[in-house]
PDB file of C-alpha atoms in Angstrom:
ATOM      1  CA  MET A  19     -16.974   2.298   4.643  1.00 46.00           C
ATOM      2  CA  THR A  20     -19.246   5.542   4.466  1.00 54.00           C
ATOM      3  CA  MET A  21     -21.638   4.052   6.945  1.00 53.00           C
ATOM      4  CA  ASN A  22     -18.963   3.055   9.351  1.00 87.00           C
ATOM      5  CA  VAL A  23     -17.597   6.562   9.274  1.00 89.00           C
ATOM      6  CA  LEU A  24     -21.137   7.864   9.797  1.00 89.00           C
ATOM      7  CA  LEU A  25     -21.697   5.546  12.805  1.00 89.00           C
ATOM      8  CA  PHE A  26     -18.250   6.469  14.185  1.00 89.00           C
ATOM      9  CA  PHE A  27     -19.164  10.097  13.782  1.00 92.00           C
ATOM     10  CA  VAL A  28     -22.464   9.737  15.684  1.00 90.00           C
ATOM     11  CA  SER A  29     -20.744   7.604  18.339  1.00 89.00           C
ATOM     12  CA  CYS A  30     -18.020  10.232  19.075  1.00 89.00           C
ATOM     13  CA  VAL A  31     -20.298  13.279  18.935  1.00 91.00           C
ATOM     14  CA  LEU A  32     -23.422  11.980  20.539  1.00 90.00           C
ATOM     15  CA  THR A  33     -23.169   8.656  22.416  1.00 90.00           C
ATOM     16  CA  ASN A  34     -19.584   8.908  23.763  1.00 89.00           C
ATOM     17  CA  ASN A  35     -19.444  12.722  24.038  1.00 90.00           C
ATOM     18  CA  PHE A  36     -16.297  13.771  26.027  1.00 89.00           C
ATOM     19  CA  ILE A  37     -18.115  16.224  28.186  1.00 90.00           C
ATOM     20  CA  PHE A  38     -21.426  14.479  28.801  1.00 90.00           C
ATOM     21  CA  SER A  39     -20.602  10.851  28.912  1.00 88.00           C
ATOM     22  CA  ARG A  40     -16.889  10.638  29.579  1.00 86.00           C
ATOM     23  CA  PHE A  41     -16.764  13.905  31.841  1.00 86.00           C
ATOM     24  CA  LEU A  42     -13.441  14.912  30.333  1.00 86.00           C
ATOM     25  CA  GLY A  43     -12.699  18.541  29.562  1.00 84.00           C
ATOM     26  CA  CYS A  44     -15.116  20.004  32.026  1.00 84.00           C
ATOM     27  CA  CYS A  45     -12.790  22.816  33.152  1.00 82.00           C
ATOM     28  CA  PRO A  46     -13.080  24.794  29.797  1.00 81.00           C
ATOM     29  CA  PHE A  47     -16.532  23.640  29.248  1.00 86.00           C
ATOM     30  CA  LEU A  48     -17.665  25.274  32.413  1.00 86.00           C
ATOM     31  CA  GLY A  49     -15.161  28.181  32.252  1.00 83.00           C
ATOM     32  CA  VAL A  50     -15.461  29.437  28.509  1.00 80.00           C
ATOM     33  CA  SER A  51     -19.129  28.773  27.941  1.00 84.00           C
ATOM     34  CA  SER A  52     -20.509  32.026  29.005  1.00 85.00           C
ATOM     35  CA  LYS A  53     -20.660  33.591  25.458  1.00 89.00           C
ATOM     36  CA  VAL A  54     -21.417  31.752  22.307  1.00 92.00           C
ATOM     37  CA  THR A  55     -18.557  33.559  20.382  1.00 88.00           C
ATOM     38  CA  THR A  56     -15.828  32.517  22.958  1.00 85.00           C
ATOM     39  CA  ALA A  57     -17.170  29.027  23.189  1.00 89.00           C
ATOM     40  CA  VAL A  58     -17.104  28.492  19.379  1.00 90.00           C
ATOM     41  CA  SER A  59     -13.465  29.791  19.162  1.00 84.00           C
ATOM     42  CA  MET A  60     -12.515  27.571  22.054  1.00 84.00           C
ATOM     43  CA  GLY A  61     -14.284  24.560  20.471  1.00 88.00           C
ATOM     44  CA  LEU A  62     -12.468  25.229  17.144  1.00 86.00           C
ATOM     45  CA  ALA A  63      -9.151  25.603  18.934  1.00 83.00           C
ATOM     46  CA  VAL A  64      -9.606  22.300  20.783  1.00 86.00           C
ATOM     47  CA  THR A  65     -10.913  20.723  17.576  1.00 89.00           C
ATOM     48  CA  PHE A  66      -7.579  21.778  15.837  1.00 86.00           C
ATOM     49  CA  VAL A  67      -5.354  20.654  18.699  1.00 87.00           C
ATOM     50  CA  MET A  68      -7.216  17.390  19.159  1.00 92.00           C
ATOM     51  CA  THR A  69      -7.062  16.422  15.427  1.00 93.00           C
ATOM     52  CA  ILE A  70      -3.341  17.333  15.080  1.00 92.00           C
ATOM     53  CA  ALA A  71      -2.561  15.809  18.498  1.00 93.00           C
ATOM     54  CA  SER A  72      -4.248  12.493  17.460  1.00 95.00           C
ATOM     55  CA  PHE A  73      -2.095  12.352  14.326  1.00 96.00           C
ATOM     56  CA  PHE A  74       1.259  13.360  15.846  1.00 95.00           C
ATOM     57  CA  CYS A  75       0.667  11.145  18.991  1.00 95.00           C
ATOM     58  CA  HIS A  76      -0.110   8.185  16.812  1.00 96.00           C
ATOM     59  CA  ILE A  77       3.118   8.767  14.975  1.00 96.00           C
ATOM     60  CA  VAL A  78       5.268   9.269  18.068  1.00 95.00           C
ATOM     61  CA  TYR A  79       3.697   6.187  19.767  1.00 96.00           C
ATOM     62  CA  ASN A  80       4.088   3.769  16.893  1.00 94.00           C
ATOM     63  CA  LEU A  81       7.314   5.040  15.439  1.00 94.00           C
ATOM     64  CA  LEU A  82       9.305   6.050  18.361  1.00 94.00           C
ATOM     65  CA  LEU A  83       7.943   4.588  21.689  1.00 93.00           C
ATOM     66  CA  VAL A  84       6.968   1.119  20.394  1.00 93.00           C
ATOM     67  CA  PRO A  85      10.196   0.392  18.601  1.00 93.00           C
ATOM     68  CA  LEU A  86      12.172   1.623  21.710  1.00 93.00           C
ATOM     69  CA  GLU A  87       9.964  -0.313  24.046  1.00 92.00           C
ATOM     70  CA  LEU A  88       9.118   2.863  25.969  1.00 93.00           C
ATOM     71  CA  GLN A  89       5.281   2.554  25.815  1.00 91.00           C
ATOM     72  CA  TYR A  90       5.100   3.387  29.525  1.00 93.00           C
ATOM     73  CA  MET A  91       6.311   6.883  28.566  1.00 93.00           C
ATOM     74  CA  ASP A  92       3.107   7.521  26.355  1.00 92.00           C
ATOM     75  CA  THR A  93       1.526  10.125  28.659  1.00 92.00           C
ATOM     76  CA  ILE A  94       4.620  12.183  28.998  1.00 93.00           C
ATOM     77  CA  ALA A  95       5.272  12.017  25.219  1.00 94.00           C
ATOM     78  CA  PHE A  96       1.629  12.941  24.508  1.00 93.00           C
ATOM     79  CA  ILE A  97       1.809  15.925  26.838  1.00 91.00           C
ATOM     80  CA  LEU A  98       4.910  17.176  25.202  1.00 91.00           C
ATOM     81  CA  VAL A  99       3.200  16.860  21.780  1.00 91.00           C
ATOM     82  CA  ILE A 100      -0.007  18.555  22.903  1.00 90.00           C
ATOM     83  CA  ALA A 101       1.995  21.372  24.675  1.00 89.00           C
ATOM     84  CA  ALA A 102       3.883  22.066  21.422  1.00 89.00           C
ATOM     85  CA  LEU A 103       0.702  22.257  19.446  1.00 86.00           C
ATOM     86  CA  VAL A 104      -1.023  24.431  21.946  1.00 85.00           C
ATOM     87  CA  GLN A 105       1.933  26.906  21.904  1.00 87.00           C
ATOM     88  CA  PHE A 106       1.502  27.079  18.045  1.00 85.00           C
ATOM     89  CA  VAL A 107      -2.235  27.707  18.468  1.00 81.00           C
ATOM     90  CA  GLU A 108      -1.479  30.387  21.059  1.00 84.00           C
ATOM     91  CA  MET A 109       1.070  32.087  19.001  1.00 87.00           C
ATOM     92  CA  PHE A 110      -1.255  32.124  15.920  1.00 86.00           C
ATOM     93  CA  LEU A 111      -4.359  33.495  17.892  1.00 82.00           C
ATOM     94  CA  LYS A 112      -2.031  36.237  19.652  1.00 86.00           C
ATOM     95  CA  LYS A 113      -0.951  37.402  16.185  1.00 90.00           C
ATOM     96  CA  SER A 114      -4.101  37.019  14.246  1.00 88.00           C
ATOM     97  CA  SER A 115      -6.821  37.928  16.824  1.00 83.00           C
ATOM     98  CA  PRO A 116      -5.534  39.568  19.997  1.00 86.00           C
ATOM     99  CA  ALA A 117      -9.250  40.192  21.142  1.00 83.00           C
ATOM    100  CA  LEU A 118      -9.890  36.552  21.023  1.00 77.00           C
ATOM    101  CA  TYR A 119      -6.620  35.646  22.473  1.00 81.00           C
ATOM    102  CA  SER A 120      -7.508  37.851  25.518  1.00 81.00           C
ATOM    103  CA  ALA A 121     -11.134  36.519  25.716  1.00 73.00           C
ATOM    104  CA  LEU A 122      -9.885  32.870  25.961  1.00 73.00           C
ATOM    105  CA  GLY A 123      -7.495  34.019  28.713  1.00 72.00           C
ATOM    106  CA  ILE A 124      -6.154  31.287  30.827  1.00 72.00           C
ATOM    107  CA  TYR A 125      -8.189  28.677  29.236  1.00 71.00           C
ATOM    108  CA  LEU A 126      -6.093  28.708  25.944  1.00 75.00           C
ATOM    109  CA  PRO A 127      -2.891  27.405  27.559  1.00 78.00           C
ATOM    110  CA  LEU A 128      -4.937  25.083  29.730  1.00 74.00           C
ATOM    111  CA  ILE A 129      -5.682  23.034  26.532  1.00 78.00           C
ATOM    112  CA  THR A 130      -2.291  21.618  27.144  1.00 75.00           C
ATOM    113  CA  THR A 131      -3.562  19.843  30.271  1.00 71.00           C
ATOM    114  CA  ASN A 132      -7.155  19.522  28.947  1.00 77.00           C
ATOM    115  CA  CYS A 133      -8.051  15.963  29.922  1.00 84.00           C
ATOM    116  CA  ALA A 134     -10.042  15.530  26.733  1.00 88.00           C
ATOM    117  CA  VAL A 135      -7.096  16.296  24.319  1.00 90.00           C
ATOM    118  CA  LEU A 136      -4.904  13.859  26.423  1.00 91.00           C
ATOM    119  CA  GLY A 137      -7.924  11.368  26.707  1.00 92.00           C
ATOM    120  CA  VAL A 138      -8.319  11.108  22.999  1.00 93.00           C
ATOM    121  CA  ALA A 139      -4.636  10.310  22.384  1.00 92.00           C
ATOM    122  CA  THR A 140      -4.774   7.690  25.179  1.00 93.00           C
ATOM    123  CA  LEU A 141      -8.027   6.045  23.835  1.00 93.00           C
ATOM    124  CA  ASN A 142      -6.645   5.856  20.429  1.00 94.00           C
ATOM    125  CA  MET A 143      -3.677   3.944  21.571  1.00 94.00           C
ATOM    126  CA  ASN A 144      -5.706   1.757  24.075  1.00 93.00           C
ATOM    127  CA  ASN A 145      -8.137   0.829  21.223  1.00 92.00           C
ATOM    128  CA  ASN A 146      -5.291   0.198  18.708  1.00 92.00           C
ATOM    129  CA  TYR A 147      -6.640   2.465  16.300  1.00 93.00           C
ATOM    130  CA  SER A 148      -5.036   2.973  12.895  1.00 93.00           C
ATOM    131  CA  LEU A 149      -3.607   6.312  11.867  1.00 94.00           C
ATOM    132  CA  ILE A 150      -6.880   7.233  10.051  1.00 94.00           C
ATOM    133  CA  GLN A 151      -9.031   5.913  12.709  1.00 93.00           C
ATOM    134  CA  SER A 152      -7.033   7.937  15.351  1.00 95.00           C
ATOM    135  CA  VAL A 153      -7.459  11.220  13.414  1.00 95.00           C
ATOM    136  CA  LEU A 154     -11.093  10.442  12.754  1.00 95.00           C
ATOM    137  CA  ASN A 155     -11.711   9.844  16.507  1.00 95.00           C
ATOM    138  CA  GLY A 156      -9.715  12.968  17.492  1.00 94.00           C
ATOM    139  CA  THR A 157     -11.653  15.116  14.892  1.00 96.00           C
ATOM    140  CA  PHE A 158     -15.198  13.615  15.826  1.00 95.00           C
ATOM    141  CA  SER A 159     -14.661  13.693  19.513  1.00 94.00           C
ATOM    142  CA  ALA A 160     -13.486  17.259  19.164  1.00 94.00           C
ATOM    143  CA  ILE A 161     -16.621  18.124  17.188  1.00 95.00           C
ATOM    144  CA  GLY A 162     -18.681  16.520  20.045  1.00 94.00           C
ATOM    145  CA  PHE A 163     -16.733  18.921  22.423  1.00 94.00           C
ATOM    146  CA  LEU A 164     -17.564  21.846  20.215  1.00 94.00           C
ATOM    147  CA  VAL A 165     -21.097  20.857  20.192  1.00 94.00           C
ATOM    148  CA  ALA A 166     -21.363  20.534  23.780  1.00 94.00           C
ATOM    149  CA  ILE A 167     -19.539  23.914  24.622  1.00 94.00           C
ATOM    150  CA  VAL A 168     -21.767  25.878  22.052  1.00 95.00           C
ATOM    151  CA  LEU A 169     -24.839  24.363  23.405  1.00 94.00           C
ATOM    152  CA  MET A 170     -23.965  25.197  26.956  1.00 94.00           C
ATOM    153  CA  ALA A 171     -22.989  28.775  25.960  1.00 94.00           C
ATOM    154  CA  GLY A 172     -26.485  29.135  24.336  1.00 94.00           C
ATOM    155  CA  VAL A 173     -28.150  27.919  27.472  1.00 94.00           C
ATOM    156  CA  ARG A 174     -26.084  30.243  29.619  1.00 92.00           C
ATOM    157  CA  GLU A 175     -26.729  33.291  27.561  1.00 93.00           C
ATOM    158  CA  ARG A 176     -30.561  32.484  27.708  1.00 92.00           C
ATOM    159  CA  LEU A 177     -30.125  32.142  31.503  1.00 90.00           C
ATOM    160  CA  GLU A 178     -28.665  35.625  31.722  1.00 88.00           C
ATOM    161  CA  THR A 179     -32.217  37.059  30.859  1.00 88.00           C
ATOM    162  CA  SER A 180     -34.331  34.429  32.752  1.00 88.00           C
ATOM    163  CA  LYS A 181     -35.882  34.936  36.110  1.00 90.00           C
ATOM    164  CA  ILE A 182     -33.826  32.629  38.405  1.00 89.00           C
ATOM    165  CA  PRO A 183     -33.974  32.356  42.066  1.00 90.00           C
ATOM    166  CA  GLN A 184     -31.220  34.223  43.675  1.00 90.00           C
ATOM    167  CA  CYS A 185     -29.690  31.372  45.373  1.00 90.00           C
ATOM    168  CA  MET A 186     -29.227  29.686  42.034  1.00 89.00           C
ATOM    169  CA  LYS A 187     -27.835  32.574  39.930  1.00 88.00           C
ATOM    170  CA  GLY A 188     -24.344  31.848  38.466  1.00 86.00           C
ATOM    171  CA  PHE A 189     -22.526  28.827  38.875  1.00 87.00           C
ATOM    172  CA  PRO A 190     -25.313  26.748  40.521  1.00 91.00           C
ATOM    173  CA  ILE A 191     -27.592  27.024  37.647  1.00 92.00           C
ATOM    174  CA  THR A 192     -24.760  26.302  35.341  1.00 91.00           C
ATOM    175  CA  LEU A 193     -24.196  23.021  37.039  1.00 91.00           C
ATOM    176  CA  VAL A 194     -27.765  22.211  37.060  1.00 93.00           C
ATOM    177  CA  SER A 195     -27.985  22.923  33.330  1.00 92.00           C
ATOM    178  CA  ALA A 196     -24.936  20.806  32.571  1.00 92.00           C
ATOM    179  CA  GLY A 197     -26.431  17.999  34.448  1.00 92.00           C
ATOM    180  CA  LEU A 198     -29.640  18.185  32.569  1.00 93.00           C
ATOM    181  CA  MET A 199     -27.816  18.336  29.297  1.00 93.00           C
ATOM    182  CA  ALA A 200     -25.776  15.225  30.300  1.00 91.00           C
ATOM    183  CA  ILE A 201     -29.083  13.329  31.078  1.00 92.00           C
ATOM    184  CA  ALA A 202     -30.311  14.515  27.625  1.00 91.00           C
ATOM    185  CA  PHE A 203     -27.267  12.971  25.902  1.00 89.00           C
ATOM    186  CA  LEU A 204     -27.749   9.906  27.714  1.00 88.00           C
ATOM    187  CA  GLY A 205     -30.741   9.214  25.581  1.00 87.00           C
ATOM    188  CA  PHE A 206     -28.449   8.796  22.617  1.00 86.00           C
ATOM    189  CA  ASN A 207     -26.848   5.732  24.525  1.00 84.00           C
ATOM    190  CA  GLY A 208     -28.719   3.108  22.636  1.00 76.00           C
ATOM    191  CA  LEU A 209     -28.281   4.699  19.190  1.00 71.00           C
ATOM    192  CA  VAL A 210     -24.983   3.246  18.255  1.00 65.00           C
TER     193      VAL A 210
END
């Protein structure tokens, strides 16, 4: 069982990374990755929401939607669950860390519509994962998101002090860097 969990972890974080292989969650990835501190905070917030959303979406799907034969409403139900969780995270951050709350800005409420969070809930249902598998998939996929956004923030901080042609400064070099990172993560494809 330990080896299977380890392989599942490696698969979610490296091989099937939501940012670099599934291209889900690119908006906060590009928008909040200018500083490592805000990237870590956003990654941790997404990790919390994805983990808890995986749990609650599995419960809602299997205990409410399936018995009532309302599986076609899964996307709406998942968005409602995720929106409630994001509201909880937003209220917590506003009270506990106002500076971080303002640093994350518009991207914090956008976790509600972050396609990575919705994507993991949908993938859990499409793959018929058990409750534990769903939570592990949500957690490990979120850790992959955290790794990707922190790596990108480190690259972007380094680019701030580098000599870059004027036409490539800002967003163009960010996109080039993200593309190169995606190609690097493609190297993990045969690993699992």
